[in-house]
mmCIF file of C-alpha atoms in Angstrom:
data_model
loop_
_atom_site.group_PDB
_atom_site.id
_atom_site.type_symbol
_atom_site.label_atom_id
_atom_site.label_comp_id
_atom_site.label_asym_id
_atom_site.label_seq_id
_atom_site.Cartn_x
_atom_site.Cartn_y
_atom_site.Cartn_z
ATOM 1 C CA MET A 24 29.842 -6.835 -15.506
ATOM 2 C CA ALA A 25 26.716 -8.280 -17.174
ATOM 3 C CA GLN A 26 24.671 -11.019 -15.520
ATOM 4 C CA VAL A 27 23.176 -14.133 -17.109
ATOM 5 C CA CYS A 28 21.250 -17.269 -16.139
ATOM 6 C CA HIS A 29 22.343 -20.723 -17.188
ATOM 7 C CA ALA A 30 19.831 -22.783 -19.162
ATOM 8 C CA ASN A 31 18.070 -25.491 -17.115
ATOM 9 C CA ASP A 32 18.323 -23.250 -14.041
ATOM 10 C CA ARG A 33 14.631 -22.339 -14.277
ATOM 11 C CA ASP A 34 12.885 -25.489 -15.510
ATOM 12 C CA GLN A 35 11.945 -27.269 -12.294
ATOM 13 C CA PRO A 36 8.782 -29.374 -12.765
ATOM 14 C CA THR A 37 5.471 -27.659 -12.044
ATOM 15 C CA LEU A 38 1.847 -28.790 -11.915
ATOM 16 C CA LEU A 39 -0.817 -26.617 -13.522
ATOM 17 C CA THR A 40 -4.577 -27.090 -13.252
ATOM 18 C CA VAL A 41 -7.168 -25.167 -15.274
ATOM 19 C CA THR A 42 -10.920 -24.656 -15.145
ATOM 20 C CA THR A 43 -13.135 -22.983 -17.751
ATOM 21 C CA ARG A 44 -16.536 -21.378 -17.262
ATOM 22 C CA LEU A 45 -18.930 -19.997 -19.891
ATOM 23 C CA ASP A 46 -20.752 -16.756 -19.039
ATOM 24 C CA SER A 47 -24.327 -17.084 -20.308
ATOM 25 C CA ALA A 48 -24.745 -13.291 -20.586
ATOM 26 C CA THR A 49 -21.626 -12.523 -22.644
ATOM 27 C CA HIS A 50 -20.648 -15.913 -24.126
ATOM 28 C CA LEU A 51 -17.114 -15.218 -22.896
ATOM 29 C CA ARG A 52 -15.215 -18.062 -21.258
ATOM 30 C CA THR A 53 -13.154 -17.567 -18.121
ATOM 31 C CA TYR A 54 -9.894 -19.520 -18.037
ATOM 32 C CA SER A 55 -8.544 -19.946 -14.489
ATOM 33 C CA TYR A 56 -5.143 -21.471 -13.677
ATOM 34 C CA THR A 57 -3.589 -22.762 -10.457
ATOM 35 C CA ILE A 58 0.148 -23.391 -9.997
ATOM 36 C CA THR A 59 1.398 -26.163 -7.717
ATOM 37 C CA ASN A 60 5.100 -26.289 -6.891
ATOM 38 C CA PRO A 61 6.005 -29.873 -5.846
ATOM 39 C CA SER A 62 7.705 -30.206 -2.468
ATOM 40 C CA SER A 63 10.579 -32.013 -4.185
ATOM 41 C CA ASN A 64 11.602 -28.794 -5.958
ATOM 42 C CA THR A 65 14.359 -26.592 -4.587
ATOM 43 C CA ALA A 66 13.197 -23.150 -5.787
ATOM 44 C CA PRO A 67 9.982 -21.116 -5.878
ATOM 45 C CA ILE A 68 8.010 -20.670 -9.119
ATOM 46 C CA ASP A 69 7.930 -17.027 -10.180
ATOM 47 C CA LEU A 70 6.631 -17.035 -13.772
ATOM 48 C CA LEU A 71 3.656 -18.476 -15.670
ATOM 49 C CA LEU A 72 3.213 -18.076 -19.422
ATOM 50 C CA ILE A 73 0.159 -19.183 -21.434
ATOM 51 C CA LYS A 74 0.835 -19.442 -25.175
ATOM 52 C CA LEU A 75 -1.839 -18.124 -27.554
ATOM 53 C CA GLU A 76 -2.435 -19.270 -31.117
ATOM 54 C CA PRO A 77 -2.700 -16.758 -33.972
ATOM 55 C CA GLY A 78 -6.342 -15.760 -34.295
ATOM 56 C CA VAL A 79 -7.061 -15.590 -30.562
ATOM 57 C CA ASN A 80 -7.628 -11.843 -30.616
ATOM 58 C CA VAL A 81 -9.902 -11.257 -27.617
ATOM 59 C CA ILE A 82 -8.254 -11.598 -24.207
ATOM 60 C CA THR A 83 -9.888 -9.456 -21.547
ATOM 61 C CA ASP A 84 -10.438 -9.063 -17.794
ATOM 62 C CA ILE A 85 -7.007 -10.486 -16.920
ATOM 63 C CA ARG A 86 -6.665 -11.164 -13.184
ATOM 64 C CA SER A 87 -3.470 -11.703 -11.168
ATOM 65 C CA PRO A 88 -2.746 -12.985 -7.649
ATOM 66 C CA PRO A 89 -1.350 -10.458 -5.153
ATOM 67 C CA GLY A 90 2.293 -9.646 -5.803
ATOM 68 C CA TRP A 91 2.188 -10.817 -9.429
ATOM 69 C CA ARG A 92 2.222 -8.614 -12.522
ATOM 70 C CA VAL A 93 0.683 -9.528 -15.884
ATOM 71 C CA PHE A 94 2.320 -8.807 -19.237
ATOM 72 C CA TYR A 95 0.021 -8.796 -22.271
ATOM 73 C CA GLY A 96 -0.483 -6.723 -25.404
ATOM 74 C CA ASP A 97 -2.521 -7.014 -28.593
ATOM 75 C CA ASP A 98 0.604 -7.813 -30.593
ATOM 76 C CA LYS A 99 1.733 -10.615 -28.271
ATOM 77 C CA ASP A 100 1.178 -14.348 -28.556
ATOM 78 C CA ARG A 101 1.033 -14.933 -24.813
ATOM 79 C CA VAL A 102 -0.351 -13.983 -21.447
ATOM 80 C CA MET A 103 2.485 -13.943 -18.928
ATOM 81 C CA TRP A 104 2.519 -13.397 -15.171
ATOM 82 C CA ALA A 105 5.623 -12.787 -13.044
ATOM 83 C CA ALA A 106 6.042 -12.487 -9.280
ATOM 84 C CA THR A 107 7.571 -9.033 -8.920
ATOM 85 C CA GLU A 108 6.780 -7.663 -5.459
ATOM 86 C CA TYR A 109 8.279 -7.938 -1.970
ATOM 87 C CA PHE A 110 6.950 -7.506 1.545
ATOM 88 C CA ASP A 111 9.935 -5.274 2.319
ATOM 89 C CA LEU A 112 11.054 -3.229 -0.671
ATOM 90 C CA ASP A 113 14.407 -2.481 0.980
ATOM 91 C CA ARG A 114 15.276 -6.118 1.688
ATOM 92 C CA GLU A 115 18.445 -7.222 -0.103
ATOM 93 C CA ASP A 116 20.520 -10.360 -0.275
ATOM 94 C CA PRO A 117 23.672 -9.858 1.812
ATOM 95 C CA ASN A 118 25.743 -10.991 -1.176
ATOM 96 C CA GLY A 119 24.050 -8.492 -3.503
ATOM 97 C CA LYS A 120 22.372 -11.185 -5.650
ATOM 98 C CA ARG A 121 18.824 -11.161 -6.965
ATOM 99 C CA ILE A 122 16.366 -12.606 -4.448
ATOM 100 C CA PRO A 123 13.026 -14.305 -5.191
ATOM 101 C CA SER A 124 9.786 -12.396 -4.800
ATOM 102 C CA ASP A 125 7.995 -12.987 -1.514
ATOM 103 C CA TYR A 126 4.911 -13.834 -3.597
ATOM 104 C CA ALA A 127 6.560 -16.596 -5.654
ATOM 105 C CA VAL A 128 5.144 -20.104 -5.122
ATOM 106 C CA SER A 129 7.363 -21.952 -2.661
ATOM 107 C CA PRO A 130 7.967 -25.721 -2.916
ATOM 108 C CA GLY A 131 5.004 -27.601 -1.474
ATOM 109 C CA ARG A 132 2.578 -24.691 -2.047
ATOM 110 C CA SER A 133 -0.137 -23.875 -4.595
ATOM 111 C CA LEU A 134 -1.384 -20.527 -5.897
ATOM 112 C CA ALA A 135 -4.607 -19.710 -7.758
ATOM 113 C CA GLY A 136 -5.827 -16.380 -9.138
ATOM 114 C CA PHE A 137 -4.399 -16.438 -12.680
ATOM 115 C CA SER A 138 -7.310 -15.893 -15.077
ATOM 116 C CA PHE A 139 -8.609 -14.136 -18.174
ATOM 117 C CA LYS A 140 -11.670 -14.179 -20.434
ATOM 118 C CA SER A 141 -11.850 -14.968 -24.137
ATOM 119 C CA VAL A 142 -14.440 -15.719 -26.809
ATOM 120 C CA GLY A 143 -12.180 -18.565 -27.939
ATOM 121 C CA PRO A 144 -13.407 -22.072 -27.063
ATOM 122 C CA PRO A 145 -11.152 -24.348 -25.003
ATOM 123 C CA GLY A 146 -8.589 -26.494 -26.757
ATOM 124 C CA PRO A 147 -5.150 -28.035 -26.256
ATOM 125 C CA GLY A 148 -2.256 -25.670 -25.740
ATOM 126 C CA LEU A 149 1.009 -24.937 -23.976
ATOM 127 C CA ALA A 150 2.003 -23.275 -20.714
ATOM 128 C CA ILE A 151 5.519 -22.573 -19.476
ATOM 129 C CA THR A 152 6.642 -21.946 -15.899
ATOM 130 C CA GLN A 153 9.968 -20.768 -14.563
ATOM 131 C CA SER A 154 11.518 -21.431 -11.184
ATOM 132 C CA PHE A 155 13.656 -18.824 -9.520
ATOM 133 C CA ALA A 156 17.395 -18.910 -10.191
ATOM 134 C CA PRO A 157 20.013 -16.468 -8.919
ATOM 135 C CA ILE A 158 21.552 -14.381 -11.663
ATOM 136 C CA TYR A 159 25.155 -15.345 -12.159
ATOM 137 C CA ALA A 160 27.763 -12.622 -12.671
ATOM 138 C CA PRO A 161 30.688 -13.741 -14.862
ATOM 139 C CA GLN A 162 34.025 -12.968 -13.276
ATOM 140 C CA SER A 163 35.712 -11.744 -16.447
ATOM 141 C CA ASP A 164 34.986 -10.468 -19.931
ATOM 142 C CA GLU A 165 36.289 -13.737 -21.309
ATOM 143 C CA GLU A 166 33.817 -15.758 -19.227
ATOM 144 C CA LEU A 167 30.963 -13.475 -20.273
ATOM 145 C CA GLU A 168 31.858 -13.881 -23.963
ATOM 146 C CA ALA A 169 32.032 -17.651 -23.554
ATOM 147 C CA LEU A 170 28.591 -17.762 -21.922
ATOM 148 C CA GLU A 171 27.027 -15.506 -24.540
ATOM 149 C CA ALA A 172 28.476 -17.659 -27.316
ATOM 150 C CA SER A 173 27.143 -20.855 -25.760
ATOM 151 C CA GLU A 174 23.627 -22.275 -26.077
ATOM 152 C CA HIS A 175 23.090 -22.062 -22.325
ATOM 153 C CA HIS A 176 22.648 -18.406 -21.465
ATOM 154 C CA SER A 177 19.084 -17.632 -22.530
ATOM 155 C CA ASN A 178 16.657 -16.566 -19.814
ATOM 156 C CA LEU A 179 13.591 -16.600 -22.089
ATOM 157 C CA PRO A 180 10.775 -18.889 -20.894
ATOM 158 C CA GLU A 181 10.708 -20.759 -24.225
ATOM 159 C CA ASP A 182 14.418 -21.573 -23.833
ATOM 160 C CA ASN A 183 14.672 -21.882 -20.082
ATOM 161 C CA GLY A 184 11.404 -23.066 -18.548
ATOM 162 C CA PHE A 185 9.213 -26.077 -17.816
ATOM 163 C CA ARG A 186 6.644 -26.892 -20.529
ATOM 164 C CA ILE A 187 3.149 -28.083 -19.600
ATOM 165 C CA SER A 188 0.285 -29.280 -21.814
ATOM 166 C CA THR A 189 -2.845 -27.428 -20.728
ATOM 167 C CA THR A 190 -6.157 -25.967 -21.889
ATOM 168 C CA VAL A 191 -6.118 -22.592 -23.651
ATOM 169 C CA PRO A 192 -8.512 -20.604 -25.836
ATOM 170 C CA VAL A 193 -8.256 -21.536 -29.494
ATOM 171 C CA PRO A 194 -9.365 -19.366 -32.441
ATOM 172 C CA ASN A 195 -13.091 -18.761 -32.506
ATOM 173 C CA THR A 196 -14.938 -19.236 -35.781
ATOM 174 C CA ASP A 197 -16.917 -16.083 -36.518
ATOM 175 C CA TRP A 198 -20.477 -16.719 -37.700
ATOM 176 C CA LEU A 199 -20.778 -15.396 -41.230
ATOM 177 C CA GLY A 200 -24.549 -15.175 -41.325
ATOM 178 C CA ASN A 201 -26.868 -16.504 -43.965
ATOM 179 C CA ARG A 202 -26.448 -14.627 -47.236
ATOM 180 C CA ARG A 203 -24.285 -14.797 -50.353
ATOM 181 C CA PRO A 204 -20.746 -16.098 -49.790
ATOM 182 C CA SER A 205 -19.181 -13.195 -51.725
ATOM 183 C CA VAL A 206 -20.459 -10.654 -49.199
ATOM 184 C CA ASP A 207 -20.727 -12.750 -46.032
ATOM 185 C CA GLY A 208 -17.519 -11.224 -44.659
ATOM 186 C CA PHE A 209 -18.917 -7.694 -44.656
ATOM 187 C CA LEU A 210 -20.416 -8.373 -41.195
ATOM 188 C CA VAL A 211 -19.571 -11.373 -39.022
ATOM 189 C CA PHE A 212 -20.677 -12.220 -35.485
ATOM 190 C CA ALA A 213 -17.870 -12.819 -32.996
ATOM 191 C CA ASN A 214 -19.638 -14.269 -29.951
ATOM 192 C CA VAL A 215 -23.065 -15.458 -31.089
ATOM 193 C CA GLN A 216 -24.576 -17.816 -33.630
ATOM 194 C CA ASP A 217 -28.126 -18.499 -34.707
ATOM 195 C CA GLY A 218 -30.043 -20.333 -31.983
ATOM 196 C CA ALA A 219 -27.818 -19.213 -29.095
ATOM 197 C CA THR A 220 -29.111 -18.928 -25.530
ATOM 198 C CA TYR A 221 -28.506 -16.021 -23.125
ATOM 199 C CA SER A 222 -29.540 -15.285 -19.563
ATOM 200 C CA GLY A 223 -29.410 -12.130 -17.418
ATOM 201 C CA SER A 224 -28.435 -9.810 -20.273
ATOM 202 C CA VAL A 225 -27.186 -10.130 -23.847
ATOM 203 C CA LEU A 226 -23.809 -9.074 -25.265
ATOM 204 C CA VAL A 227 -23.567 -9.062 -29.058
ATOM 205 C CA VAL A 228 -20.285 -8.405 -30.854
ATOM 206 C CA PHE A 229 -19.825 -8.209 -34.605
ATOM 207 C CA ARG A 230 -16.998 -7.150 -36.911
ATOM 208 C CA LEU A 231 -17.040 -5.375 -40.250
ATOM 209 C CA GLY A 232 -14.787 -6.361 -43.146
ATOM 210 C CA SER A 233 -13.509 -9.608 -41.640
ATOM 211 C CA ALA A 234 -11.436 -10.337 -44.755
ATOM 212 C CA GLU A 235 -10.409 -6.684 -45.165
ATOM 213 C CA GLU A 236 -13.266 -5.935 -47.556
ATOM 214 C CA VAL A 237 -14.214 -2.295 -48.100
ATOM 215 C CA VAL A 238 -17.331 -1.850 -45.970
ATOM 216 C CA HIS A 239 -19.293 1.377 -45.569
ATOM 217 C CA ALA A 240 -20.003 1.552 -41.843
ATOM 218 C CA ASP A 241 -22.357 4.496 -42.351
ATOM 219 C CA THR A 242 -24.831 2.137 -44.069
ATOM 220 C CA LEU A 243 -25.014 -0.188 -41.046
ATOM 221 C CA GLN A 244 -28.490 -0.967 -39.746
ATOM 222 C CA VAL A 245 -29.292 -3.225 -36.795
ATOM 223 C CA ARG A 246 -32.786 -4.113 -35.583
ATOM 224 C CA LEU A 247 -33.790 -6.149 -32.542
ATOM 225 C CA ASN A 248 -37.332 -7.513 -32.614
ATOM 226 C CA GLY A 249 -38.182 -4.896 -35.234
ATOM 227 C CA SER A 250 -36.766 -1.893 -33.328
ATOM 228 C CA ASP A 251 -33.744 0.070 -34.534
ATOM 229 C CA VAL A 252 -30.804 -0.518 -32.161
ATOM 230 C CA THR A 253 -28.007 0.620 -34.479
ATOM 231 C CA GLY A 254 -27.028 3.426 -32.110
ATOM 232 C CA MET A 255 -26.455 0.993 -29.261
ATOM 233 C CA PHE A 256 -23.457 -0.543 -31.022
ATOM 234 C CA ASN A 257 -20.106 1.141 -30.458
ATOM 235 C CA TRP A 258 -16.560 0.181 -31.383
ATOM 236 C CA SER A 259 -14.872 -1.762 -28.570
ATOM 237 C CA ASN A 260 -11.094 -2.126 -28.383
ATOM 238 C CA GLU A 261 -11.695 -4.801 -25.773
ATOM 239 C CA PHE A 262 -13.655 -7.023 -28.160
ATOM 240 C CA LYS A 263 -12.058 -5.877 -31.444
ATOM 241 C CA GLY A 264 -15.474 -5.150 -32.908
ATOM 242 C CA TYR A 265 -18.782 -3.355 -32.461
ATOM 243 C CA ALA A 266 -20.482 -4.312 -29.207
ATOM 244 C CA ALA A 267 -23.808 -3.697 -27.482
ATOM 245 C CA THR A 268 -25.303 -5.063 -24.282
ATOM 246 C CA PHE A 269 -29.070 -5.476 -24.170
ATOM 247 C CA ILE A 270 -30.761 -5.342 -20.759
ATOM 248 C CA PRO A 271 -34.421 -6.133 -20.062
ATOM 249 C CA GLY A 272 -36.488 -2.988 -19.628
ATOM 250 C CA SER A 273 -34.019 -0.652 -21.336
ATOM 251 C CA SER A 274 -33.973 -2.273 -24.782
ATOM 252 C CA PRO A 275 -36.300 -4.234 -27.073
ATOM 253 C CA LEU A 276 -34.980 -7.443 -25.478
ATOM 254 C CA GLN A 277 -37.762 -9.829 -24.522
ATOM 255 C CA GLU A 278 -38.027 -13.107 -22.694
ATOM 256 C CA GLY A 279 -38.002 -16.117 -24.985
ATOM 257 C CA ARG A 280 -37.168 -15.880 -28.669
ATOM 258 C CA ASN A 281 -35.543 -12.699 -30.034
ATOM 259 C CA VAL A 282 -34.668 -11.816 -33.617
ATOM 260 C CA LEU A 283 -31.676 -9.664 -34.550
ATOM 261 C CA GLY A 284 -31.333 -8.373 -38.109
ATOM 262 C CA THR A 285 -28.336 -6.562 -39.621
ATOM 263 C CA SER A 286 -27.431 -5.059 -42.964
ATOM 264 C CA VAL A 287 -24.418 -3.200 -44.301
ATOM 265 C CA GLU A 288 -23.098 -2.280 -47.749
ATOM 266 C CA GLY A 289 -19.625 -2.913 -49.102
ATOM 267 C CA VAL A 290 -17.610 -3.376 -52.270
ATOM 268 C CA VAL A 291 -17.825 -6.859 -53.738
ATOM 269 C CA PRO A 292 -14.363 -8.480 -53.554
ATOM 270 C CA GLY A 293 -12.652 -8.552 -56.928
ATOM 271 C CA SER A 294 -14.598 -5.540 -58.249
ATOM 272 C CA VAL A 295 -13.684 -1.875 -58.325
ATOM 273 C CA ASP A 296 -16.865 -0.208 -57.080
ATOM 274 C CA HIS A 297 -19.638 -2.804 -57.308
ATOM 275 C CA LEU A 298 -21.680 -2.286 -54.148
ATOM 276 C CA ALA A 299 -23.684 -5.056 -52.502
ATOM 277 C CA LYS A 300 -25.494 -5.516 -49.214
ATOM 278 C CA ASP A 301 -24.783 -8.182 -46.602
ATOM 279 C CA THR A 302 -28.032 -8.889 -44.766
ATOM 280 C CA ASP A 303 -28.084 -11.277 -41.817
ATOM 281 C CA ARG A 304 -30.766 -12.524 -39.479
ATOM 282 C CA LEU A 305 -30.300 -14.565 -36.336
ATOM 283 C CA SER A 306 -32.509 -15.610 -33.478
ATOM 284 C CA PHE A 307 -31.521 -16.244 -29.870
ATOM 285 C CA ASN A 308 -33.348 -17.259 -26.719
ATOM 286 C CA PHE A 309 -33.248 -15.157 -23.566
ATOM 287 C CA THR A 310 -34.175 -15.832 -19.951
ATOM 288 C CA PRO A 311 -34.035 -13.022 -17.343
#
């Protein structure tokens, strides 16, 4: 016999706090969340979901508290954690029902350790938590059909969870550079703009063909303070673009003002084979 959860079984009120921190070497922001389960609740919290807006395409270095598992993929609009582990893997409820994870947040307790990094700046967003609820087993096929036909059988967080306004990364505006608008999208900077400040080291990420223009990557040239650093940039699945990290002593990086220049050729949008070059120049300040 199938098992279902009734709606409203998993929406006990939860408190969620968030802090954000900007890394001066990568310009990535760390988003850290803490769950608090009020003592007035009757069940532990075993799921946290952070909703992501379309356009937030860099989520990296996801961290989880002990006993929790994260669920995230490039095609998803969320980062979701669930308490999945037990101290004793063989422990079972004497009645054969699902039991809460030993790592779920009990009433009156708080749990930190949920975090990830993103280039997206902080903005308003939505989180959803779920409290544990035993899975109910219908006693007949007729009861199962009635539950499935009702509006109260979904176990999805969006349908059966507690909604919280919180801070989340919002889409980051890529810097288009400083050339002609028709070719500006050939190369765009994902985590740096002109006049930025770095310390320790310098991560630069750019993307080619931001509006799906035809761009010839073999024509790419990048120079830092007059030296060719094209070969230092490699495609990064993590950042969804070409990335390079510059470290003092092993690159042309220098203390104070630095100048980065890029150029790449592509087909002018709206033409068949009219080639043009997108040339950009930005400066940034660096302190060791």
